[in-house]
PDB file of C-alpha atoms in Angstrom:
ATOM      1  CA  UNK Y   1      37.001 -14.473  28.587  1.00  0.00           C
ATOM      2  CA  UNK Y   2      37.575 -11.678  26.535  1.00  0.00           C
ATOM      3  CA  UNK Y   3      33.707  -9.756  26.243  1.00  0.00           C
ATOM      4  CA  UNK Y   4      33.930  -9.361  22.357  1.00  0.00           C
ATOM      5  CA  UNK Y   5      30.147  -6.426  21.662  1.00  0.00           C
ATOM      6  CA  UNK Y   6      28.966  -7.064  17.749  1.00  0.00           C
ATOM      7  CA  UNK Y   7      27.484  -4.091  16.177  1.00  0.00           C
ATOM      8  CA  UNK Y   8      24.453  -5.165  13.199  1.00  0.00           C
ATOM      9  CA  UNK Y   9      25.013  -2.203  10.206  1.00  0.00           C
ATOM     10  CA  UNK Y  10      23.389  -3.986   7.554  1.00  0.00           C
ATOM     11  CA  UNK Y  11      24.562  -7.087   6.867  1.00  0.00           C
ATOM     12  CA  UNK Y  12      27.396  -6.832   9.274  1.00  0.00           C
ATOM     13  CA  UNK Y  13      28.814  -7.517  12.334  1.00  0.00           C
ATOM     14  CA  UNK Y  14      31.068  -4.558  13.437  1.00  0.00           C
ATOM     15  CA  UNK Y  15      33.514  -4.753  16.930  1.00  0.00           C
ATOM     16  CA  UNK Y  16      33.043  -1.745  19.134  1.00  0.00           C
ATOM     17  CA  UNK Y  17      34.422  -1.301  22.428  1.00  0.00           C
ATOM     18  CA  UNK Y  18      32.697  -2.814  25.431  1.00  0.00           C
ATOM     19  CA  UNK Y  19      32.948   0.523  27.653  1.00  0.00           C
ATOM     20  CA  UNK Y  20      31.007   2.116  24.529  1.00  0.00           C
ATOM     21  CA  UNK Y  21      27.824   0.471  24.983  1.00  0.00           C
ATOM     22  CA  UNK Y  22      28.006   0.633  29.122  1.00  0.00           C
ATOM     23  CA  UNK Y  23      28.276   4.517  28.362  1.00  0.00           C
ATOM     24  CA  UNK Y  24      24.928   4.369  25.913  1.00  0.00           C
ATOM     25  CA  UNK Y  25      23.003   2.427  28.925  1.00  0.00           C
ATOM     26  CA  UNK Y  26      24.220   4.864  31.043  1.00  0.00           C
ATOM     27  CA  UNK Y  27      23.042   7.980  29.285  1.00  0.00           C
ATOM     28  CA  UNK Y  28      19.822   5.983  28.121  1.00  0.00           C
ATOM     29  CA  UNK Y  29      18.985   5.459  32.060  1.00  0.00           C
ATOM     30  CA  UNK Y  30      19.639   8.931  32.637  1.00  0.00           C
ATOM     31  CA  UNK Y  31      17.520   9.808  30.161  1.00  0.00           C
ATOM     32  CA  UNK Y  32      14.372   7.204  31.719  1.00  0.00           C
ATOM     33  CA  UNK Y  33      15.029   8.645  35.295  1.00  0.00           C
ATOM     34  CA  UNK Y  34      14.997  12.453  34.328  1.00  0.00           C
ATOM     35  CA  UNK Y  35      13.411  13.008  31.736  1.00  0.00           C
ATOM     36  CA  UNK Y  36      10.572  10.476  30.850  1.00  0.00           C
ATOM     37  CA  UNK Y  37       8.992  11.640  33.508  1.00  0.00           C
ATOM     38  CA  UNK Y  38       8.810  14.621  32.980  1.00  0.00           C
ATOM     39  CA  UNK Y  39       6.700  13.466  29.612  1.00  0.00           C
ATOM     40  CA  UNK Y  40       4.980  11.031  31.546  1.00  0.00           C
ATOM     41  CA  UNK Y  41       2.792  10.465  34.125  1.00  0.00           C
ATOM     42  CA  UNK Y  42       2.023   7.865  36.700  1.00  0.00           C
ATOM     43  CA  UNK Y  43      -1.028   7.754  34.147  1.00  0.00           C
ATOM     44  CA  UNK Y  44       0.581   6.779  31.383  1.00  0.00           C
ATOM     45  CA  UNK Y  45       3.179   3.942  33.103  1.00  0.00           C
ATOM     46  CA  UNK Y  46      -0.593   2.440  34.761  1.00  0.00           C
ATOM     47  CA  UNK Y  47      -1.257   2.143  31.426  1.00  0.00           C
ATOM     48  CA  UNK Y  48       1.439   0.823  29.818  1.00  0.00           C
ATOM     49  CA  UNK Y  49       1.984  -1.454  31.762  1.00  0.00           C
ATOM     50  CA  UNK Y  50      -1.734  -3.039  32.511  1.00  0.00           C
ATOM     51  CA  UNK Y  51      -1.416  -3.617  28.475  1.00  0.00           C
ATOM     52  CA  UNK Y  52       1.686  -5.698  28.992  1.00  0.00           C
ATOM     53  CA  UNK Y  53      -0.653  -7.752  31.369  1.00  0.00           C
ATOM     54  CA  UNK Y  54      -3.600  -7.579  29.890  1.00  0.00           C
ATOM     55  CA  UNK Y  55      -2.080  -8.579  26.255  1.00  0.00           C
ATOM     56  CA  UNK Y  56      -0.806 -11.488  27.589  1.00  0.00           C
ATOM     57  CA  UNK Y  57      -3.841 -12.646  29.350  1.00  0.00           C
ATOM     58  CA  UNK Y  58      -6.361 -12.319  26.890  1.00  0.00           C
ATOM     59  CA  UNK Y  59      -4.251 -12.692  23.614  1.00  0.00           C
ATOM     60  CA  UNK Y  60      -6.346  -9.972  21.289  1.00  0.00           C
ATOM     61  CA  UNK Y  61      -6.601  -6.265  21.176  1.00  0.00           C
ATOM     62  CA  UNK Y  62      -7.660  -4.554  24.063  1.00  0.00           C
ATOM     63  CA  UNK Y  63      -9.924  -1.493  24.007  1.00  0.00           C
ATOM     64  CA  UNK Y  64      -9.528   2.156  24.888  1.00  0.00           C
ATOM     65  CA  UNK Y  65     -13.081   1.208  26.814  1.00  0.00           C
ATOM     66  CA  UNK Y  66     -11.373  -1.688  28.613  1.00  0.00           C
ATOM     67  CA  UNK Y  67      -8.768   0.085  30.228  1.00  0.00           C
ATOM     68  CA  UNK Y  68     -10.871   2.627  31.547  1.00  0.00           C
ATOM     69  CA  UNK Y  69     -13.203   0.053  32.607  1.00  0.00           C
ATOM     70  CA  UNK Y  70     -10.099  -2.347  34.529  1.00  0.00           C
ATOM     71  CA  UNK Y  71      -8.378   0.671  36.139  1.00  0.00           C
ATOM     72  CA  UNK Y  72     -11.436   2.658  37.003  1.00  0.00           C
ATOM     73  CA  UNK Y  73      -9.922   5.727  34.465  1.00  0.00           C
ATOM     74  CA  UNK Y  74     -12.333   8.202  32.844  1.00  0.00           C
ATOM     75  CA  UNK Y  75     -12.244   7.114  28.847  1.00  0.00           C
ATOM     76  CA  UNK Y  76     -11.458  10.659  28.206  1.00  0.00           C
ATOM     77  CA  UNK Y  77      -7.918  10.276  30.260  1.00  0.00           C
ATOM     78  CA  UNK Y  78      -7.534   6.601  28.577  1.00  0.00           C
ATOM     79  CA  UNK Y  79      -7.491   8.230  25.198  1.00  0.00           C
ATOM     80  CA  UNK Y  80      -5.342  10.994  25.533  1.00  0.00           C
ATOM     81  CA  UNK Y  81      -2.948   8.760  27.309  1.00  0.00           C
ATOM     82  CA  UNK Y  82      -3.130   6.040  24.370  1.00  0.00           C
ATOM     83  CA  UNK Y  83      -2.770   8.751  22.154  1.00  0.00           C
ATOM     84  CA  UNK Y  84       0.704  10.434  24.001  1.00  0.00           C
ATOM     85  CA  UNK Y  85       2.117   7.315  24.516  1.00  0.00           C
ATOM     86  CA  UNK Y  86       1.181   5.540  21.091  1.00  0.00           C
ATOM     87  CA  UNK Y  87       2.218   8.862  19.085  1.00  0.00           C
ATOM     88  CA  UNK Y  88       5.807   7.648  17.742  1.00  0.00           C
ATOM     89  CA  UNK Y  89       4.804   4.082  18.450  1.00  0.00           C
ATOM     90  CA  UNK Y  90       7.110   3.923  21.226  1.00  0.00           C
ATOM     91  CA  UNK Y  91       5.674   2.088  23.657  1.00  0.00           C
ATOM     92  CA  UNK Y  92       2.347   0.728  21.919  1.00  0.00           C
ATOM     93  CA  UNK Y  93       0.518   0.075  18.235  1.00  0.00           C
ATOM     94  CA  UNK Y  94      -3.056   0.340  17.604  1.00  0.00           C
ATOM     95  CA  UNK Y  95      -5.048  -1.122  15.266  1.00  0.00           C
ATOM     96  CA  UNK Y  96      -7.974   0.475  12.797  1.00  0.00           C
ATOM     97  CA  UNK Y  97     -10.275   0.203  15.481  1.00  0.00           C
ATOM     98  CA  UNK Y  98      -8.607   1.970  18.365  1.00  0.00           C
ATOM     99  CA  UNK Y  99      -7.671  -1.033  19.862  1.00  0.00           C
ATOM    100  CA  UNK Y 100      -4.101  -2.029  21.439  1.00  0.00           C
ATOM    101  CA  UNK Y 101      -2.268  -4.911  19.766  1.00  0.00           C
ATOM    102  CA  UNK Y 102       1.459  -4.149  20.893  1.00  0.00           C
ATOM    103  CA  UNK Y 103       2.769  -3.103  23.795  1.00  0.00           C
ATOM    104  CA  UNK Y 104       6.738  -3.804  23.753  1.00  0.00           C
ATOM    105  CA  UNK Y 105       7.400  -6.008  24.287  1.00  0.00           C
ATOM    106  CA  UNK Y 106       4.080  -8.426  23.902  1.00  0.00           C
ATOM    107  CA  UNK Y 107       1.998  -8.181  20.752  1.00  0.00           C
ATOM    108  CA  UNK Y 108      -0.558 -10.019  20.018  1.00  0.00           C
ATOM    109  CA  UNK Y 109      -0.442  -9.764  16.568  1.00  0.00           C
ATOM    110  CA  UNK Y 110       1.947 -12.901  14.572  1.00  0.00           C
ATOM    111  CA  UNK Y 111       5.149 -12.290  14.463  1.00  0.00           C
ATOM    112  CA  UNK Y 112       8.343 -14.632  13.711  1.00  0.00           C
ATOM    113  CA  UNK Y 113       9.382 -13.534  17.539  1.00  0.00           C
ATOM    114  CA  UNK Y 114       8.213 -15.438  20.897  1.00  0.00           C
ATOM    115  CA  UNK Y 115       8.862 -14.447  24.324  1.00  0.00           C
ATOM    116  CA  UNK Y 116       8.735 -17.297  26.707  1.00  0.00           C
ATOM    117  CA  UNK Y 117       8.362 -16.399  30.854  1.00  0.00           C
ATOM    118  CA  UNK Y 118      10.612 -18.505  33.104  1.00  0.00           C
ATOM    119  CA  UNK Y 119       6.530 -20.262  33.933  1.00  0.00           C
ATOM    120  CA  UNK Y 120       6.833 -21.410  30.553  1.00  0.00           C
ATOM    121  CA  UNK Y 121       4.470 -19.212  28.740  1.00  0.00           C
ATOM    122  CA  UNK Y 122       4.928 -18.043  25.228  1.00  0.00           C
ATOM    123  CA  UNK Y 123       3.740 -14.726  23.811  1.00  0.00           C
ATOM    124  CA  UNK Y 124       4.039 -13.205  20.099  1.00  0.00           C
ATOM    125  CA  UNK Y 125       7.070 -10.426  20.952  1.00  0.00           C
ATOM    126  CA  UNK Y 126       7.123  -7.527  18.019  1.00  0.00           C
TER     127      UNK Y 126
END
């Protein structure tokens, strides 16, 4: 069976060479391995990973105070981390109150997408 890779542009699906996808994955992997550690500390990843699990468990927005308490991390450090990883809405999105509602790939806001885990549990996905 021949592998086909399609790239969506507007309403069109354009075939592209598979090697281009592999190359793109390699480049992204190198960026994550060598560039992200220069930008984000272990604390950033700890907060992000906690948020994914906590949003799934609580099914409601997570406050900075809750994160601070559960991770035994000073509130000012939590707020700095949330500001940095939420700056470009890359990993998280916060509501007006400053609570996290979205931590990729999970959100507590209703969308048209759901993620189903191997356990059968379903959560909203951005």
